[in-house]
Short mmCIF file of C-alpha atoms in Angstrom, two decimals:
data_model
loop_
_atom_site.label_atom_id
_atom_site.label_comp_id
_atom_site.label_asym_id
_atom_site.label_seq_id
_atom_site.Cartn_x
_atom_site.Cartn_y
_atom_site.Cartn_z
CA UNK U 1 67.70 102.07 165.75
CA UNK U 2 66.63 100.49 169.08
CA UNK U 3 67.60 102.24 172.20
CA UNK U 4 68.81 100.78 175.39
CA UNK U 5 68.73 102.40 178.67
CA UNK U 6 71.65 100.05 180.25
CA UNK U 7 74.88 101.13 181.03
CA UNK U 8 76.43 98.36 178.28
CA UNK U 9 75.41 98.52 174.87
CA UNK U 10 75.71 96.20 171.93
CA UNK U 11 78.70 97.40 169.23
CA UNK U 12 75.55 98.43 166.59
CA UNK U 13 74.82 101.42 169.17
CA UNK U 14 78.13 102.09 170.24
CA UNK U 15 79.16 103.00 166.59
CA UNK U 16 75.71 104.62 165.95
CA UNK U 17 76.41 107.25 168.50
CA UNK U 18 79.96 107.40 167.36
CA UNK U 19 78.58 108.76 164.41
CA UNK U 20 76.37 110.78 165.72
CA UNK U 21 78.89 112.34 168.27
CA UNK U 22 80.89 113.25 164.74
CA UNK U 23 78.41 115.94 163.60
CA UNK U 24 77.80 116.93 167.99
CA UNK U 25 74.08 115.43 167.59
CA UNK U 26 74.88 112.70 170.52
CA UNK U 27 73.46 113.68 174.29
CA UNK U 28 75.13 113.67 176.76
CA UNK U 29 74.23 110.03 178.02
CA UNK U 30 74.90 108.30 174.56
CA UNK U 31 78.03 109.98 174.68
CA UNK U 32 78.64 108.49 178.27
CA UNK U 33 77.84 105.01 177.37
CA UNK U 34 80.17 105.01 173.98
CA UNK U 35 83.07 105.42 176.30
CA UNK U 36 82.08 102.94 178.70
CA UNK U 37 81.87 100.77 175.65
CA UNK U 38 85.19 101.97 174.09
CA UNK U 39 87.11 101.11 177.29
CA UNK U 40 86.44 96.98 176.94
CA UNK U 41 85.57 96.94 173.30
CA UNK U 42 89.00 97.37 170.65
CA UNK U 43 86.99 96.70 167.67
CA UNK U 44 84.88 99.62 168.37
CA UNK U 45 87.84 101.73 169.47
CA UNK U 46 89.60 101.37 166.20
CA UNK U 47 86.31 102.65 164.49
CA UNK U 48 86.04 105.20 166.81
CA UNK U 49 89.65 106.81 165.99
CA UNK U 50 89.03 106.31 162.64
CA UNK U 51 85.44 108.01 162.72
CA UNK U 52 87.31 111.29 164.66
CA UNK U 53 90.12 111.34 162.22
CA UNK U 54 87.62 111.24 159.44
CA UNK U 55 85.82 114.06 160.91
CA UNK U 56 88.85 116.21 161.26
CA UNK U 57 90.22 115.89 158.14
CA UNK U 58 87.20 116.62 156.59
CA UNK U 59 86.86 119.78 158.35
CA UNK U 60 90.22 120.88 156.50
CA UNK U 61 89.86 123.71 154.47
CA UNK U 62 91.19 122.33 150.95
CA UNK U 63 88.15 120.36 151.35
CA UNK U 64 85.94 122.12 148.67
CA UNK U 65 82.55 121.82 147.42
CA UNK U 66 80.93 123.95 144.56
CA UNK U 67 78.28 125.74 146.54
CA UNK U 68 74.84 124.71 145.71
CA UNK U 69 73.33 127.45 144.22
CA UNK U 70 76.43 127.54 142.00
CA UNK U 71 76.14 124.04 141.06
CA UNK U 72 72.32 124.83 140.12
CA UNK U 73 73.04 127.53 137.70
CA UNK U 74 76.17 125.62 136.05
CA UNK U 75 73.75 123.03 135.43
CA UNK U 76 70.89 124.67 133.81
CA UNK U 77 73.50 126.56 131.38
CA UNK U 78 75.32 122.56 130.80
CA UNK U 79 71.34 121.66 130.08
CA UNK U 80 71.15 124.65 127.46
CA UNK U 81 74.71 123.69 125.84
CA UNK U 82 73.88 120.00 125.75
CA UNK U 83 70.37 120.64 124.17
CA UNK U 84 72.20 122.05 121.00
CA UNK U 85 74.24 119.29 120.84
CA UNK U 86 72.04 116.65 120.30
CA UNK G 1 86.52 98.24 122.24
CA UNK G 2 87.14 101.40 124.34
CA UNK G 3 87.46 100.82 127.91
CA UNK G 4 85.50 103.84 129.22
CA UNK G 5 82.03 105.85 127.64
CA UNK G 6 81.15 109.00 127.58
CA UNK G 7 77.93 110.12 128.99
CA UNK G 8 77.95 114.59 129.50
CA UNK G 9 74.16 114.15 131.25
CA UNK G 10 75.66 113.08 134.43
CA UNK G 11 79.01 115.08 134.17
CA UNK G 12 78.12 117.88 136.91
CA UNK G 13 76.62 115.71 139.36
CA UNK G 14 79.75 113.39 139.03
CA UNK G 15 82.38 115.32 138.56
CA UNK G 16 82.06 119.33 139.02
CA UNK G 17 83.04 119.03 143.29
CA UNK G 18 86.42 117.63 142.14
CA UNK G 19 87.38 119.69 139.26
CA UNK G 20 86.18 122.43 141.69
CA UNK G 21 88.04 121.00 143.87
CA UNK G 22 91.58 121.12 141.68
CA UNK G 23 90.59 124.22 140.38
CA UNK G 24 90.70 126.37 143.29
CA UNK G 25 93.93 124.86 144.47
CA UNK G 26 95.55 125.87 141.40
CA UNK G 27 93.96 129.58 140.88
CA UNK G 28 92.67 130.62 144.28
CA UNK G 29 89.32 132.45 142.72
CA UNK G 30 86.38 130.90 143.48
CA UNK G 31 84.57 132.85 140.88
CA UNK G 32 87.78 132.39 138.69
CA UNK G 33 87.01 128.56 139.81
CA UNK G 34 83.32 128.41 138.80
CA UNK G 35 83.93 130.03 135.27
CA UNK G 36 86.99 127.70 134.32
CA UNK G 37 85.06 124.04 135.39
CA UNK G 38 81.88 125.37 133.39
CA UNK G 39 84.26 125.89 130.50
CA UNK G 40 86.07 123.07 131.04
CA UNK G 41 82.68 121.15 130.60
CA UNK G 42 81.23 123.19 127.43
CA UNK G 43 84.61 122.73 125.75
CA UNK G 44 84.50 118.55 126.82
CA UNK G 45 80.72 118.90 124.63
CA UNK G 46 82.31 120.09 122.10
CA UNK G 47 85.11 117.75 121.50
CA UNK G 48 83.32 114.85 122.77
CA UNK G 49 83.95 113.05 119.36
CA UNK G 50 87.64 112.97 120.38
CA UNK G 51 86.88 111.30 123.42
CA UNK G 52 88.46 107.66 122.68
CA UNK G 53 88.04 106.52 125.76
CA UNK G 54 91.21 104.84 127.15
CA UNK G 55 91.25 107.46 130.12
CA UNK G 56 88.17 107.80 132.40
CA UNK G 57 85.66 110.46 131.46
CA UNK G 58 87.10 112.41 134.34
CA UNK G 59 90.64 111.85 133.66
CA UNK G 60 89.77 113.14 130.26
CA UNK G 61 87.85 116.16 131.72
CA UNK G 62 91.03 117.27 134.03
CA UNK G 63 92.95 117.05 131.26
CA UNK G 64 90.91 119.80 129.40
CA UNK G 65 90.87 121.62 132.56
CA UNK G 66 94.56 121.86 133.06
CA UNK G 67 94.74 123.60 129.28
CA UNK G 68 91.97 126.09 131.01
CA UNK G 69 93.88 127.02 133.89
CA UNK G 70 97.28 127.53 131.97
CA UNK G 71 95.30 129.47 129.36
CA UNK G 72 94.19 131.69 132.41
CA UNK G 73 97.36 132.20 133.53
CA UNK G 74 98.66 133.07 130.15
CA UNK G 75 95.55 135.39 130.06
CA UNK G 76 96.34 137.57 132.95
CA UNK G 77 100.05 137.67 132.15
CA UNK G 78 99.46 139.59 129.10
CA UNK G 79 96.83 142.08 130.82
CA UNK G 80 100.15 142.73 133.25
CA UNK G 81 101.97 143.69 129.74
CA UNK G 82 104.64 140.88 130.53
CA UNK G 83 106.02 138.80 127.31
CA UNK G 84 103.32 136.85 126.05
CA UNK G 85 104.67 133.05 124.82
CA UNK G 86 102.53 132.44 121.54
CA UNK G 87 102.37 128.92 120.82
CA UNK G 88 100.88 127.55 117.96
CA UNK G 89 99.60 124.22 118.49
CA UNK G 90 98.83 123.36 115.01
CA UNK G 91 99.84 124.23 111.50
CA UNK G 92 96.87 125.85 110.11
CA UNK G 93 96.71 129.70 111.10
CA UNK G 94 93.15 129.45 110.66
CA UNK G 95 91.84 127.71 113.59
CA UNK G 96 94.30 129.93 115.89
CA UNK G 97 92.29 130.64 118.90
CA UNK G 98 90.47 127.49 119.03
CA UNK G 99 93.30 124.64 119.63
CA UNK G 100 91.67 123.32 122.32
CA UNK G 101 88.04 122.91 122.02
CA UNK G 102 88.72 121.18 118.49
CA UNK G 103 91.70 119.27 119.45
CA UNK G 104 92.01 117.52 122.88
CA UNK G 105 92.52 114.04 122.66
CA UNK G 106 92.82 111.66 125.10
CA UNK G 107 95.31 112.83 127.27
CA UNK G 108 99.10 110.84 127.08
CA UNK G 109 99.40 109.24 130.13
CA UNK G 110 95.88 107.68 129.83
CA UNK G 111 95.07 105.84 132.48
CA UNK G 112 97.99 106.83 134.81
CA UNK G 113 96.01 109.41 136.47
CA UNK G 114 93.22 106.96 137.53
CA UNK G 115 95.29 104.96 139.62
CA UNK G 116 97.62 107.77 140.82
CA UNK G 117 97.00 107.88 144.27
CA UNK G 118 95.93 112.01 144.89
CA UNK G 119 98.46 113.71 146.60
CA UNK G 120 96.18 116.52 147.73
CA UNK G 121 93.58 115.95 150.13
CA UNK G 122 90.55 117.71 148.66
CA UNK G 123 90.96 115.29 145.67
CA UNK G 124 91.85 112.45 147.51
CA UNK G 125 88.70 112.99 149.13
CA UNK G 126 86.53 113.47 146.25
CA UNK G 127 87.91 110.35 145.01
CA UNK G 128 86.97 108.46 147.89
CA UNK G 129 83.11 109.78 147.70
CA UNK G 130 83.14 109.06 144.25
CA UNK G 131 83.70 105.65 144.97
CA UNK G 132 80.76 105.13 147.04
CA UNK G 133 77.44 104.08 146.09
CA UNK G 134 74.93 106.66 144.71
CA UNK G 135 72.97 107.66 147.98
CA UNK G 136 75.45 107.07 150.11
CA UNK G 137 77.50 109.92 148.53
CA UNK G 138 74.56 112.07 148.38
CA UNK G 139 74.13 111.62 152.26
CA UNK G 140 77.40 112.02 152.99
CA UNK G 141 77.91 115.23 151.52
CA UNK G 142 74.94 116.64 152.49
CA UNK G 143 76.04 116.43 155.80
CA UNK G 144 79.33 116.57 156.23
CA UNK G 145 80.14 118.79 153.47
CA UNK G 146 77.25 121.07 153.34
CA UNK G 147 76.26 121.04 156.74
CA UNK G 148 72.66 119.91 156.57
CA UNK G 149 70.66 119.11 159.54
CA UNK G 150 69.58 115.46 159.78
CA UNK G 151 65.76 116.52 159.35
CA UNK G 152 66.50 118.41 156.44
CA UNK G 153 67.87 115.52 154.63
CA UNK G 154 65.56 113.13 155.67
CA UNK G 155 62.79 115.85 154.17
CA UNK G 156 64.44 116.43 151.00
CA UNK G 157 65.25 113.04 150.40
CA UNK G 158 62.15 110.93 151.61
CA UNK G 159 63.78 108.96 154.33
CA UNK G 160 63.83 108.30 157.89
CA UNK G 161 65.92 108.97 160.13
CA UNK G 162 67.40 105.68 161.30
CA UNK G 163 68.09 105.06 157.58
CA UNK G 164 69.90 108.12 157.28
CA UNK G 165 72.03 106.96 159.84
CA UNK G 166 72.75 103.94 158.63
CA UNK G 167 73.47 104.95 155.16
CA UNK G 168 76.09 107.39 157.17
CA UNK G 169 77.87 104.63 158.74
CA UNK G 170 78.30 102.87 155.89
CA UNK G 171 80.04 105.62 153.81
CA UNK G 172 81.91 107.07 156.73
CA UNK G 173 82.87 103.10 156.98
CA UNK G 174 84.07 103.42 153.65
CA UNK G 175 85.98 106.52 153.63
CA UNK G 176 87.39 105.90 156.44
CA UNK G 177 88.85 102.77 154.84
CA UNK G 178 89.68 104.55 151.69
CA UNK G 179 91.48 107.33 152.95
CA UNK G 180 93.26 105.02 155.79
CA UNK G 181 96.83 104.48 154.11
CA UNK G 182 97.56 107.55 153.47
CA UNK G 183 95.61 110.30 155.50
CA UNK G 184 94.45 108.73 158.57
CA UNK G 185 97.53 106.83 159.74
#
């Protein structure tokens, strides 16, 4: 992704460091020029909101995931099974 | 002409997250959790031949799991010593003990589960990645569910960086469209 060093940045950018502001890998200065962008641009606004409320949400903890290492072994014992049943 | 196949060699890639997912709602064990989705998909093996496929292959997998979770809860009932309910599910007193793995069918309200919109937001959300192209719900997981660092990914799964983010955009895109009406509003 190309970077700019002006104060105004094309929509593609803005959003890119919307999304990387979601998991707190934008600096400090793409931070600075997504709001400068968010306060003339609506289009990138409503993404925005929807990018934050998509972060929360997933952050909620009846979000599950089957831990990795779980997943792994489940797997190779599923392999096993489904060996004998072909 | 059955709507839906069945396939088991993709089953825990596709679908163990959200029966995790439901399971640990319901039963609040997460070891409890693990044991009852990796019955839930040695029992699906074995009736797989029942498997008629007018409900999705998940549908059909809940609906085994849903037997597994009451069966647990029947389970530690009688360890309390409270009245046990005996049901018998089928004539025959000879296959007693194994109703389920021999007999689930497709489940009654077939397809009415698919299109149910999830009420609970784990699910919901599973739903929503499950709707997204391959690689984009591998991404997307990776780092929003399990935390990965960007470089990490990009290691593991041979890509750059700038790709990663744009395969992140799209599926955040996606969910956030998917989860819009009725979690982000």
């Amino acid at each position: 992704m190309k970077k700019s060093n002006k104060i105004f940045i094309p929509c593609e950018e803005a959003n890119h460091n919307c999304d990387k502001s979601q998991y707190n890998e934008a600096t400090l200065w793409e931070k600075i020029k997504l709001n400068i962008h968010l306060l003339y641009c609506r289009v990138c606004r409503e993404y925005s909101k929807n990018n934050s409320k998509l972060t929360k949400i997933m952050k909620r903890k009846e979000v599950e995931i089957m831990p990795s290492s779980e997943k792994n072994s489940l797997k190779k014992a599923f392999q096993k099974e489904l060996a004998n049943h072909k | 002409m059955p709507e839906h196949e069945i396939n088991p060699n993709r089953w825990i890639d596709k679908y163990s997250d959200y029966l995790f997912n439901y399971t640990i709602t319901r039963v609040n064990d997460r070891e409890m959790a693990q044991d009852l989705v990796q019955d839930t998909f040695f029992a699906g093996l074995k009736s797989m031949k029942n498997f008629k496929g007018e409900a999705s292959e998940r549908t059909w997998l809940v609906s085994i799991l849903k037997r597994k979770i009451i069966d647990h809860y029947r389970r530690i009932n009688s360890k309390k010593g409270k009245a046990e309910v005996r049901i018998s599910y089928n004539s025959d007193a000879e296959s007693e003990g194994d109703w389920l793995e021999e007999r689930v069918a497709d489940p009654f309200d077939k397809t009415a589960e698919d299109n149910l919109e999830n009420s609970e937001l784990g699910l919901a959300i599973h739903d929503c990645i499950d709707k997204l192209p391959e690689k984009q719900a591998t991404v997307f997981k990776m780092k929003t569910l399990l935390g990965y660092e960007t470089e990490a990914i990009c290691n593991e799964l041979n890509i750059t960086p700038s790709n990663l983010w744009v395969i992140i955009h799209r599926a955040r895109t996606m969910m956030a469209e998917c989860l819009k009406k009725n979690w982000l509003e």
